[in-house]
Amino acid sequence: MFSRKVLMQRLAQAGFDFTSSIAEQALLSSTLRPIIMRELEKRLLSQIEALADPARPRQVTQDKIDLARALIRSAERALARKQISRHVLHRLLEVFLKNTVLDADDSARVATEEFIKKHGTNPPVTMVISPTKICNLKCIGCYAACSPGNAETLDWETFNRVVDDAKRQWGLRFITISGGEPLAYRSNGYDLIDFVKRHHNCFFQMYTNGTLIDERMAERIAEAGNLIPNISVEGFEERTDERRGKGTFQRILKAMENLRKVGVPYGISLTATCHNAEEILSDEFIDFFFNEQQVVYAWLFQYMPIGRSYTLDLLPRPEQRVWMWKRTWQIVREKQIMIADFWNCGTASDGCIAGLRSSGYMYIDWNGKMMPCVFVPYSAGNIKEIYQNGGTLDDIYDVPYFRAIREWQAEYGLSKRRPEEHGNWLVPCSLRDHYDVGRRLIDMYKPEPEDENAAEALQDGQYYEGMLAYDEELYKLFDPIWQEVYLKSGPSGPIEDKK
C-alpha cells in the first residue's frame, strides 16, 4: 500500500486518471478522498459548462450543474460510510465511470462515430429492457400490470442479442433493467445475475421491489459488481404496504441491510401520487432513507395513468406538482442529495428523452415489443420479428412513429436557436403533459397497444378529456415559472458557482 504522499504524487503524474488503481486506493483513503472528489467534481462541472448550448436558458445549465454536483456529493458520502466494497468500487470506476461517463471504451467510440455517419446525430445513451412480466407482488396501479400469474419472458438468446447489438451499433455501455421483477427472470437455466456477468463491460441499474434480495442474492450482486439496485418504495411503512402488500416495507429494509453488508450501493425508486407526494419529499422521509438507510440517490416518477386500473385520480394535482418542483430542487441544492424527477427535472435532460433521441432511450418489453418509453405503452415494432426477418436492433431507429416523436422533441425545444423560442421543459412529456400531441401521433402512426389496458385507454372518452383538462391546468401554473425562472435567466454562458 502506498503512502498518502506517494498516492497523490502518482495520481498527479497520471493526470488524475480516475479509473486507475491509484485513484481507487485514494478514494478509499479518508484523507485523500475529498481531494479526488473535488477534482472529479471540478472536471465534470467544467465539462457541463463547456458543452452548454448558448441557445439554452442559463438556468437550464445551472440545473445540470447542481444535479451533477449532488451526484458527486452523494457518491462521496457513500464512500465515506464505507458502504461500497473494493470490488464494487473497482467495477464502478472501470465500467461505469470509464466506459459510460468518460466514454473511454474504444469500441464504444467507434460505434458512436459509425452511428453519427449513418443517422447524422448522436446515438441514445441507454435503453430500458423488461426481460420478464413475472412479479412476486401485485401492486395497485402497476404501470406494467405485472403479477405472479404472468408468464411472458424474453428468451435468453434474444435478451443477449439485444444488448450485444446495442453495444456494437450504438456504443451503449449503460443499460436499465425493469420489469416485472427483474430478479424473477429465468431462461435457459440462467437468471439476471448470469446476464450482467456475461456483459461485464456494461453497467446496469435495475428497478426492483427488493423483496428477493436475500443474503445470497446480495452476495451475487456484489460478486458481479456491475449492477446497482433501485428499490421501489411508496413512502413509509403504511403507504408502501398499502400499495405493495403487507410486510413489504420490512422486507425492503432487510434487503437494504443485506446490500450494505456486502458493499453494494443502492438507490430508491419513488412513485409520486396525489396521496404521497408530500410524504416522499418530507425531511423525515429523506433523513430516514438517505441517512439511516444509507440510500445513495433517488429516481422520482410521477404516477402515469396507464397500466392496471389506470386512473386520473392518482395524478399529482398541478399545484402539488409545482410544490414538488420547488421541493426537489431544494433537496438537490441544499442537502446535496441526487434526487431526479423525470418530469420536474426535465431541464436537466433537455426535455423528453423518449424515442431514441440523441442522449435518450427506448424500451423493450418481455415480448420483444419496442416502445418509445416505459410509460408510452404503444409499440412500433417487435425485436423478435426484426431478428426473424434478418434485421438488427438499428432497424427500429427510423420507424415513422419513433421519428415523429423525435421531430416533435426538436420542434418543441431541441432545435431552437434562442432561449425564448423553447417550449417549456418543466412539462416535457409528449403523452402525459401534451396528451394532444401524444394521442395525435398514436392515431396517425397506429403503434400496437402493449396490452388491453393500453388499448382501453384509447377508447376511453373521459380519459381523453380528463388528460387534456389536466394539461391545461399544468400550463397555467408552469408557464409563468418557465418565463420567470428560465427564460429571464438569459442564454447559457459563464455559470455562477452556487455552492
Coordinates of C-alpha atoms in Angstrom, one line a residue:
M1 CA 0.0 0.0 0.0
F2 CA 1.4 3.4 -1.0
S3 CA 1.7 6.2 1.5
R4 CA -0.7 9.1 1.1
K5 CA 2.0 11.3 -0.2
V6 CA 3.1 8.8 -2.8
L7 CA -0.5 8.2 -3.8
M8 CA -1.1 11.8 -4.6
Q9 CA 2.2 12.1 -6.5
R10 CA 1.4 9.0 -8.6
L11 CA -2.2 10.3 -9.2
A12 CA -0.9 13.7 -10.2
Q13 CA 1.7 12.1 -12.6
A14 CA -1.2 10.1 -14.2
G15 CA -3.1 13.4 -14.7
F16 CA -5.7 12.4 -12.2
D17 CA -6.8 9.3 -14.0
F18 CA -10.0 8.5 -12.0
T19 CA -10.1 4.9 -13.3
S20 CA -6.6 4.0 -12.3
S21 CA -5.7 1.7 -9.4
I22 CA -4.0 4.7 -7.7
A23 CA -7.3 6.6 -7.8
E24 CA -9.1 3.5 -6.4
Q25 CA -6.7 3.5 -3.4
A26 CA -7.0 7.2 -2.9
L27 CA -10.8 7.0 -2.9
L28 CA -10.6 4.5 0.0
S29 CA -8.5 7.0 2.0
S30 CA -10.4 9.3 4.2
T31 CA -7.7 11.9 3.8
L32 CA -7.3 11.8 0.0
R33 CA -10.9 11.1 -0.9
P34 CA -12.1 14.7 -0.6
I35 CA -9.2 15.9 -2.9
I36 CA -10.1 13.3 -5.5
M37 CA -13.8 14.0 -5.4
R38 CA -13.3 17.8 -5.7
E39 CA -11.1 17.3 -8.7
L40 CA -13.7 15.0 -10.3
E41 CA -16.4 17.5 -9.5
K42 CA -14.4 20.3 -11.0
R43 CA -13.8 18.5 -14.2
L44 CA -17.3 17.2 -14.6
L45 CA -18.9 20.7 -13.9
S46 CA -16.3 22.3 -16.3
Q47 CA -17.4 19.8 -19.0
I48 CA -21.1 20.7 -18.5
E49 CA -20.3 24.4 -18.8
A50 CA -18.1 23.8 -21.9
L51 CA -20.9 21.8 -23.6
A52 CA -23.6 24.2 -22.7
D53 CA -25.6 25.2 -25.8
P54 CA -25.8 29.0 -26.0
A55 CA -29.4 28.6 -27.2
R56 CA -30.4 27.1 -23.9
P57 CA -31.5 29.3 -21.0
R58 CA -28.7 29.9 -18.5
Q59 CA -30.8 28.3 -15.6
V60 CA -31.0 25.1 -17.6
T61 CA -27.3 24.7 -17.4
Q62 CA -27.3 25.7 -13.8
D63 CA -29.8 22.9 -13.1
K64 CA -27.5 20.4 -14.8
I65 CA -24.6 21.6 -12.7
D66 CA -26.5 21.4 -9.5
L67 CA -27.7 17.9 -10.2
A68 CA -24.2 16.7 -11.2
R69 CA -22.7 18.2 -8.0
A70 CA -25.4 16.5 -5.9
L71 CA -24.5 13.2 -7.6
I72 CA -20.8 13.6 -6.8
R73 CA -21.5 14.5 -3.1
S74 CA -23.9 11.6 -2.8
A75 CA -21.2 9.2 -4.1
E76 CA -18.7 10.8 -1.7
R77 CA -21.0 10.2 1.3
A78 CA -21.3 6.5 0.3
L79 CA -17.5 6.2 0.1
A80 CA -17.1 7.9 3.5
R81 CA -19.6 5.5 5.0
K82 CA -17.6 2.6 3.6
Q83 CA -20.7 1.1 2.0
I84 CA -19.0 0.3 -1.3
S85 CA -16.8 -2.7 -1.3
R86 CA -13.4 -2.6 -3.0
H87 CA -14.6 -4.9 -5.8
V88 CA -17.8 -2.9 -6.5
L89 CA -15.8 0.3 -6.4
H90 CA -13.3 -1.1 -9.0
R91 CA -16.2 -2.1 -11.2
L92 CA -17.8 1.4 -10.8
L93 CA -14.6 3.1 -11.9
E94 CA -13.6 0.6 -14.6
V95 CA -17.1 0.1 -16.2
F96 CA -19.4 2.9 -15.2
L97 CA -17.0 5.9 -14.9
K98 CA -14.6 4.9 -17.6
N99 CA -17.0 3.4 -20.2
T100 CA -20.1 5.4 -19.6
V101 CA -19.3 8.8 -18.1
L102 CA -15.8 9.3 -19.6
D103 CA -16.6 7.5 -22.8
A104 CA -13.1 5.8 -22.8
D105 CA -14.1 2.5 -24.4
D106 CA -12.6 2.4 -27.9
S107 CA -15.2 0.1 -29.4
A108 CA -18.0 2.3 -28.0
R109 CA -16.4 5.4 -29.6
V110 CA -16.1 3.7 -32.9
A111 CA -19.8 2.6 -32.7
T112 CA -20.8 6.2 -31.9
E113 CA -18.9 7.5 -34.9
E114 CA -20.5 5.0 -37.2
F115 CA -23.9 5.8 -35.8
I116 CA -23.4 9.5 -36.5
K117 CA -22.2 8.8 -40.0
K118 CA -25.4 6.8 -40.7
H119 CA -28.0 8.8 -38.9
G120 CA -26.5 12.3 -38.6
T121 CA -26.9 12.5 -34.8
N122 CA -25.5 11.0 -31.6
P123 CA -26.9 7.7 -30.5
P124 CA -29.1 7.1 -27.4
V125 CA -27.2 6.7 -24.2
T126 CA -29.2 3.8 -22.7
M127 CA -32.2 1.6 -23.2
V128 CA -34.7 0.0 -20.8
I129 CA -35.4 -3.7 -21.0
S130 CA -38.0 -5.6 -19.0
P131 CA -37.0 -9.2 -19.6
T132 CA -40.0 -10.6 -17.7
K133 CA -43.5 -9.7 -16.7
I134 CA -43.4 -12.1 -13.8
C135 CA -43.5 -10.5 -10.4
N136 CA -43.9 -11.9 -6.9
L137 CA -46.1 -8.9 -6.0
K138 CA -49.3 -7.5 -7.4
C139 CA -49.1 -3.8 -6.7
I140 CA -52.1 -1.4 -7.1
G141 CA -51.9 0.6 -10.3
C142 CA -48.8 -1.2 -11.6
Y143 CA -47.8 0.6 -14.9
A144 CA -46.9 -2.8 -16.4
A145 CA -49.9 -4.8 -14.9
C146 CA -47.4 -7.4 -13.6
S147 CA -48.3 -10.2 -11.1
P148 CA -47.2 -13.7 -10.1
G149 CA -49.6 -15.1 -12.7
N150 CA -47.8 -13.6 -15.7
A151 CA -45.5 -15.9 -17.7
E152 CA -44.3 -13.6 -20.5
T153 CA -40.5 -13.7 -20.6
L154 CA -37.8 -12.6 -23.1
D155 CA -35.8 -15.6 -24.1
W156 CA -32.1 -15.7 -23.2
E157 CA -30.8 -15.6 -26.7
T158 CA -32.9 -12.5 -27.7
F159 CA -32.1 -10.8 -24.4
N160 CA -28.4 -11.2 -25.0
R161 CA -28.5 -10.3 -28.7
V162 CA -30.3 -7.0 -28.0
V163 CA -27.6 -5.9 -25.6
D164 CA -24.8 -7.2 -28.0
D165 CA -26.4 -5.1 -30.8
A166 CA -26.8 -2.1 -28.5
K167 CA -23.1 -2.2 -27.7
R168 CA -21.9 -2.9 -31.2
Q169 CA -24.3 -0.5 -33.1
W170 CA -24.9 2.3 -30.6
G171 CA -21.9 2.1 -28.3
L172 CA -24.2 1.6 -25.3
R173 CA -22.4 0.7 -22.0
F174 CA -25.2 1.6 -19.6
I175 CA -28.5 -0.5 -19.6
T176 CA -31.5 -0.2 -17.4
I177 CA -33.4 -3.3 -16.4
S178 CA -37.1 -3.1 -15.3
G179 CA -40.0 -5.5 -15.1
G180 CA -42.0 -7.3 -13.8
E181 CA -39.5 -8.2 -11.1
P182 CA -36.0 -8.5 -12.8
L183 CA -34.8 -10.9 -10.1
A184 CA -37.6 -13.3 -11.1
Y185 CA -36.2 -13.7 -14.6
R186 CA -35.3 -17.2 -15.7
S187 CA -34.5 -18.5 -19.2
N188 CA -32.4 -21.5 -20.3
G189 CA -31.3 -22.1 -16.7
Y190 CA -29.9 -18.5 -16.4
D191 CA -31.0 -15.5 -14.3
L192 CA -30.3 -11.8 -14.3
I193 CA -27.1 -12.1 -12.4
D194 CA -25.8 -14.5 -15.0
F195 CA -26.8 -12.0 -17.6
V196 CA -25.0 -9.0 -16.2
K197 CA -21.8 -11.1 -15.6
R198 CA -21.9 -12.1 -19.2
H199 CA -22.0 -8.4 -20.2
H200 CA -19.1 -7.5 -17.9
N201 CA -18.1 -4.4 -20.0
C202 CA -21.6 -2.8 -19.3
F203 CA -23.0 -1.2 -16.2
F204 CA -26.6 -2.0 -15.2
Q205 CA -29.2 -0.5 -12.9
M206 CA -32.4 -2.4 -12.1
Y207 CA -35.7 -1.3 -10.8
T208 CA -36.7 -3.9 -8.2
N209 CA -39.2 -4.4 -5.4
G210 CA -36.3 -5.6 -3.3
T211 CA -38.1 -8.5 -1.7
L212 CA -36.0 -11.2 -3.5
I213 CA -32.7 -9.7 -2.3
D214 CA -31.8 -12.1 0.5
E215 CA -28.3 -12.6 1.8
R216 CA -27.2 -14.9 -1.1
M217 CA -28.7 -12.7 -3.8
A218 CA -26.9 -9.7 -2.3
E219 CA -23.6 -11.6 -2.4
R220 CA -24.1 -12.5 -6.0
I221 CA -24.9 -8.9 -6.9
A222 CA -21.6 -7.9 -5.1
E223 CA -19.7 -10.6 -6.9
A224 CA -20.9 -9.2 -10.3
G225 CA -20.1 -5.7 -9.3
N226 CA -21.8 -4.1 -12.3
L227 CA -25.4 -4.0 -11.2
I228 CA -27.0 -1.4 -8.9
P229 CA -30.5 -1.9 -7.5
N230 CA -33.1 0.9 -7.4
I231 CA -35.6 -0.3 -4.8
S232 CA -39.2 0.8 -5.0
V233 CA -40.8 2.5 -2.0
E234 CA -44.1 4.4 -1.8
G235 CA -43.3 6.3 1.5
F236 CA -43.1 4.9 5.0
E237 CA -44.5 1.5 6.0
E238 CA -48.2 2.3 5.8
R239 CA -48.0 3.8 2.3
T240 CA -45.7 1.1 0.9
D241 CA -47.6 -1.8 2.3
E242 CA -50.9 -0.3 1.2
R243 CA -49.8 -0.4 -2.4
R244 CA -47.4 -3.3 -2.4
G245 CA -48.7 -5.7 0.2
K246 CA -48.4 -6.2 3.9
G247 CA -44.9 -6.8 5.1
T248 CA -43.2 -5.4 2.0
F249 CA -41.7 -2.4 3.8
Q250 CA -39.9 -4.5 6.3
R251 CA -38.6 -6.8 3.6
I252 CA -37.3 -3.8 1.7
L253 CA -35.3 -2.7 4.9
K254 CA -33.9 -6.2 5.2
A255 CA -32.8 -6.1 1.5
M256 CA -31.0 -2.8 2.1
E257 CA -29.3 -4.3 5.2
N258 CA -28.2 -7.3 3.1
L259 CA -26.8 -5.0 0.4
R260 CA -24.9 -2.8 3.0
K261 CA -23.3 -5.9 4.4
V262 CA -21.7 -6.8 1.1
G263 CA -20.8 -3.3 0.0
V264 CA -23.4 -2.8 -2.8
P265 CA -24.7 0.8 -3.1
Y266 CA -28.3 1.3 -4.0
G267 CA -30.9 3.9 -4.9
I268 CA -34.7 4.1 -4.4
S269 CA -37.5 4.5 -6.9
L270 CA -40.4 6.7 -5.9
T271 CA -43.8 6.9 -7.5
A272 CA -45.5 10.2 -6.6
T273 CA -49.3 10.3 -6.4
C274 CA -51.6 12.9 -5.1
H275 CA -51.7 10.9 -1.8
N276 CA -47.9 10.5 -1.1
A277 CA -46.2 13.4 -2.8
E278 CA -45.6 15.4 0.4
E279 CA -44.5 12.3 2.3
I280 CA -41.8 11.1 0.0
L281 CA -40.2 14.5 -0.2
S282 CA -40.5 15.3 3.6
D283 CA -37.5 15.9 5.8
E284 CA -38.4 12.9 7.8
F285 CA -38.5 10.6 4.8
I286 CA -35.3 12.0 3.3
D287 CA -33.5 11.6 6.6
F288 CA -34.7 8.1 7.2
F289 CA -33.7 6.7 3.8
F290 CA -30.6 8.8 2.9
N291 CA -29.1 8.9 6.4
E292 CA -30.4 5.9 8.4
Q293 CA -30.8 3.5 5.4
Q294 CA -27.8 4.9 3.5
V295 CA -29.6 5.3 0.2
V296 CA -27.3 7.0 -2.3
Y297 CA -29.7 8.5 -4.8
A298 CA -33.4 8.5 -5.9
W299 CA -35.4 8.5 -9.1
L300 CA -38.8 10.0 -8.8
F301 CA -41.6 9.0 -11.2
Q302 CA -44.8 10.9 -11.1
Y303 CA -47.8 8.5 -11.4
M304 CA -48.7 7.8 -15.1
P305 CA -52.4 6.9 -15.7
I306 CA -51.6 3.7 -17.6
G307 CA -51.4 0.0 -16.7
R308 CA -53.6 -1.9 -14.3
S309 CA -56.7 0.0 -13.2
Y310 CA -55.4 3.2 -14.7
T311 CA -57.0 6.4 -13.3
L312 CA -56.5 10.1 -13.4
D313 CA -57.5 10.2 -9.7
L314 CA -54.0 9.3 -8.6
L315 CA -52.1 12.0 -10.6
P316 CA -50.3 14.6 -8.5
R317 CA -52.5 17.7 -8.7
P318 CA -51.0 20.6 -10.7
E319 CA -50.4 22.6 -7.6
Q320 CA -48.7 19.6 -5.9
R321 CA -46.5 19.3 -8.9
V322 CA -45.3 22.9 -8.6
W323 CA -44.6 22.2 -4.9
M324 CA -42.7 19.0 -5.9
W325 CA -40.7 21.0 -8.4
K326 CA -39.6 23.5 -5.7
R327 CA -39.0 20.9 -3.1
T328 CA -37.0 18.6 -5.3
W329 CA -34.6 21.3 -6.3
Q330 CA -34.4 22.4 -2.7
I331 CA -33.2 18.9 -1.7
V332 CA -30.7 18.8 -4.6
R333 CA -29.2 22.2 -3.8
E334 CA -29.4 22.4 0.0
K335 CA -29.0 18.8 1.0
Q336 CA -26.7 17.9 -1.9
I337 CA -28.7 14.7 -2.5
M338 CA -29.1 13.3 -6.0
I339 CA -32.9 13.0 -6.5
A340 CA -34.2 13.4 -10.1
D341 CA -37.8 13.7 -11.0
F342 CA -38.2 12.7 -14.7
W343 CA -40.8 15.4 -15.2
N344 CA -39.9 18.3 -12.9
C345 CA -36.2 17.9 -13.6
G346 CA -36.8 17.9 -17.4
T347 CA -34.5 20.8 -17.7
A348 CA -31.6 18.6 -16.7
S349 CA -32.3 16.3 -19.7
D350 CA -33.3 18.9 -22.2
G351 CA -36.9 17.7 -22.1
C352 CA -38.3 14.3 -23.1
I353 CA -35.7 11.6 -23.7
A354 CA -38.0 9.0 -25.4
G355 CA -38.0 7.6 -28.9
L356 CA -34.2 7.1 -29.3
R357 CA -33.4 10.8 -29.5
S358 CA -29.7 11.8 -29.1
S359 CA -28.8 11.1 -25.5
G360 CA -32.2 9.4 -25.0
Y361 CA -33.5 5.9 -24.8
M362 CA -36.2 3.4 -25.9
Y363 CA -38.0 0.5 -24.2
I364 CA -38.2 -3.2 -25.0
D365 CA -40.6 -5.5 -23.0
W366 CA -40.8 -9.2 -22.2
N367 CA -42.5 -10.0 -25.6
G368 CA -39.9 -8.0 -27.6
K369 CA -42.2 -5.1 -28.3
M370 CA -40.3 -1.9 -28.8
M371 CA -41.8 1.3 -27.4
P372 CA -40.6 4.9 -27.2
C373 CA -40.9 5.0 -23.4
V374 CA -41.7 2.8 -20.5
F375 CA -44.8 5.0 -19.9
V376 CA -45.9 5.1 -23.5
P377 CA -47.1 1.5 -24.0
Y378 CA -47.5 1.6 -27.8
S379 CA -45.2 -0.5 -29.9
A380 CA -43.8 0.4 -33.3
G381 CA -42.1 -3.0 -33.8
N382 CA -41.0 -6.2 -32.3
I383 CA -37.3 -7.1 -32.0
K384 CA -38.1 -10.9 -32.3
E385 CA -39.8 -10.3 -35.7
I386 CA -36.9 -8.0 -36.8
Y387 CA -34.4 -10.7 -36.0
Q388 CA -36.5 -13.4 -37.7
N389 CA -36.5 -11.2 -40.8
G390 CA -32.7 -10.9 -40.8
G391 CA -32.6 -7.4 -39.3
T392 CA -30.8 -5.8 -36.4
L393 CA -31.7 -3.6 -33.4
D394 CA -30.8 -0.5 -35.5
D395 CA -33.7 -1.1 -37.8
I396 CA -36.1 0.4 -35.2
Y397 CA -34.3 3.8 -35.3
D398 CA -36.1 5.3 -38.3
V399 CA -39.5 3.8 -38.0
P400 CA -42.1 6.6 -38.6
Y401 CA -43.6 6.6 -35.1
F402 CA -40.2 7.0 -33.4
R403 CA -39.0 9.5 -35.9
A404 CA -42.2 11.6 -35.4
I405 CA -41.6 11.7 -31.7
R406 CA -38.0 13.0 -32.2
E407 CA -39.3 15.6 -34.7
W408 CA -41.8 16.9 -32.1
Q409 CA -38.9 17.0 -29.5
A410 CA -36.8 19.0 -31.9
E411 CA -39.6 21.4 -32.7
Y412 CA -40.6 21.8 -29.1
G413 CA -37.1 22.7 -27.9
L414 CA -34.0 20.9 -29.1
S415 CA -33.6 22.7 -32.4
K416 CA -34.3 26.2 -31.1
R417 CA -31.6 28.8 -31.5
R418 CA -32.8 31.3 -28.9
P419 CA -34.0 30.6 -25.3
E420 CA -37.3 32.4 -25.8
E421 CA -38.2 30.0 -28.6
H422 CA -38.1 27.0 -26.4
G423 CA -41.1 25.0 -25.3
N424 CA -41.4 24.6 -21.6
W425 CA -39.2 21.8 -20.3
L426 CA -41.0 21.7 -17.0
V427 CA -43.8 20.0 -18.8
P428 CA -41.7 17.7 -21.1
C429 CA -43.7 14.6 -21.6
S430 CA -45.3 14.1 -25.0
L431 CA -48.0 11.8 -23.6
R432 CA -48.8 13.0 -20.0
D433 CA -48.0 16.7 -20.4
H434 CA -49.0 17.1 -24.0
Y435 CA -51.7 14.4 -24.4
D436 CA -53.0 16.1 -27.6
V437 CA -49.5 15.6 -29.2
G438 CA -49.0 12.0 -27.9
R439 CA -52.5 11.0 -29.0
R440 CA -52.2 12.6 -32.4
L441 CA -49.0 10.6 -33.1
I442 CA -50.6 7.4 -31.9
D443 CA -53.7 7.9 -34.1
M444 CA -51.5 8.8 -37.1
Y445 CA -48.9 6.0 -36.9
K446 CA -51.1 3.4 -35.1
P447 CA -48.5 1.7 -33.0
E448 CA -49.7 -1.5 -31.3
P449 CA -51.0 -1.2 -27.7
E450 CA -48.8 -3.2 -25.4
D451 CA -51.8 -4.8 -23.6
E452 CA -55.5 -4.5 -23.1
N453 CA -55.1 -1.6 -20.6
A454 CA -53.2 0.5 -23.2
A455 CA -55.9 -0.3 -25.8
E456 CA -58.8 0.5 -23.5
A457 CA -57.2 3.9 -22.7
L458 CA -57.5 4.9 -26.4
Q459 CA -61.3 4.2 -26.4
D460 CA -62.0 6.0 -23.1
G461 CA -63.6 9.4 -23.8
Q462 CA -63.5 10.5 -20.2
Y463 CA -59.8 9.7 -20.0
Y464 CA -59.1 11.7 -23.2
E465 CA -61.0 14.8 -22.0
G466 CA -59.5 14.5 -18.5
M467 CA -55.9 14.4 -19.8
L468 CA -56.5 17.5 -21.9
A469 CA -58.0 19.3 -18.9
Y470 CA -55.1 18.3 -16.7
D471 CA -52.6 19.6 -19.1
E472 CA -54.3 23.0 -19.4
E473 CA -54.1 23.4 -15.6
L474 CA -50.4 22.5 -15.7
Y475 CA -49.7 25.2 -18.3
K476 CA -51.4 27.8 -16.2
L477 CA -49.0 27.1 -13.3
F478 CA -45.8 26.2 -15.1
D479 CA -45.7 28.6 -18.0
P480 CA -45.1 31.6 -15.7
I481 CA -42.4 29.7 -13.8
W482 CA -40.7 28.9 -17.1
Q483 CA -40.8 32.6 -18.1
E484 CA -39.6 34.0 -14.8
V485 CA -37.0 31.4 -13.7
Y486 CA -35.7 30.2 -17.0
L487 CA -36.3 32.5 -19.9
K488 CA -35.4 35.6 -18.0
S489 CA -32.1 34.0 -16.9
G490 CA -30.8 34.7 -20.5
P491 CA -28.7 32.4 -22.7
S492 CA -26.2 30.0 -21.4
G493 CA -22.8 31.4 -20.6
P494 CA -20.4 31.5 -17.6
I495 CA -22.2 30.0 -14.6
E496 CA -22.1 31.4 -11.1
D497 CA -20.8 28.8 -8.7
K498 CA -23.6 28.3 -6.2
K499 CA -22.1 26.0 -3.6

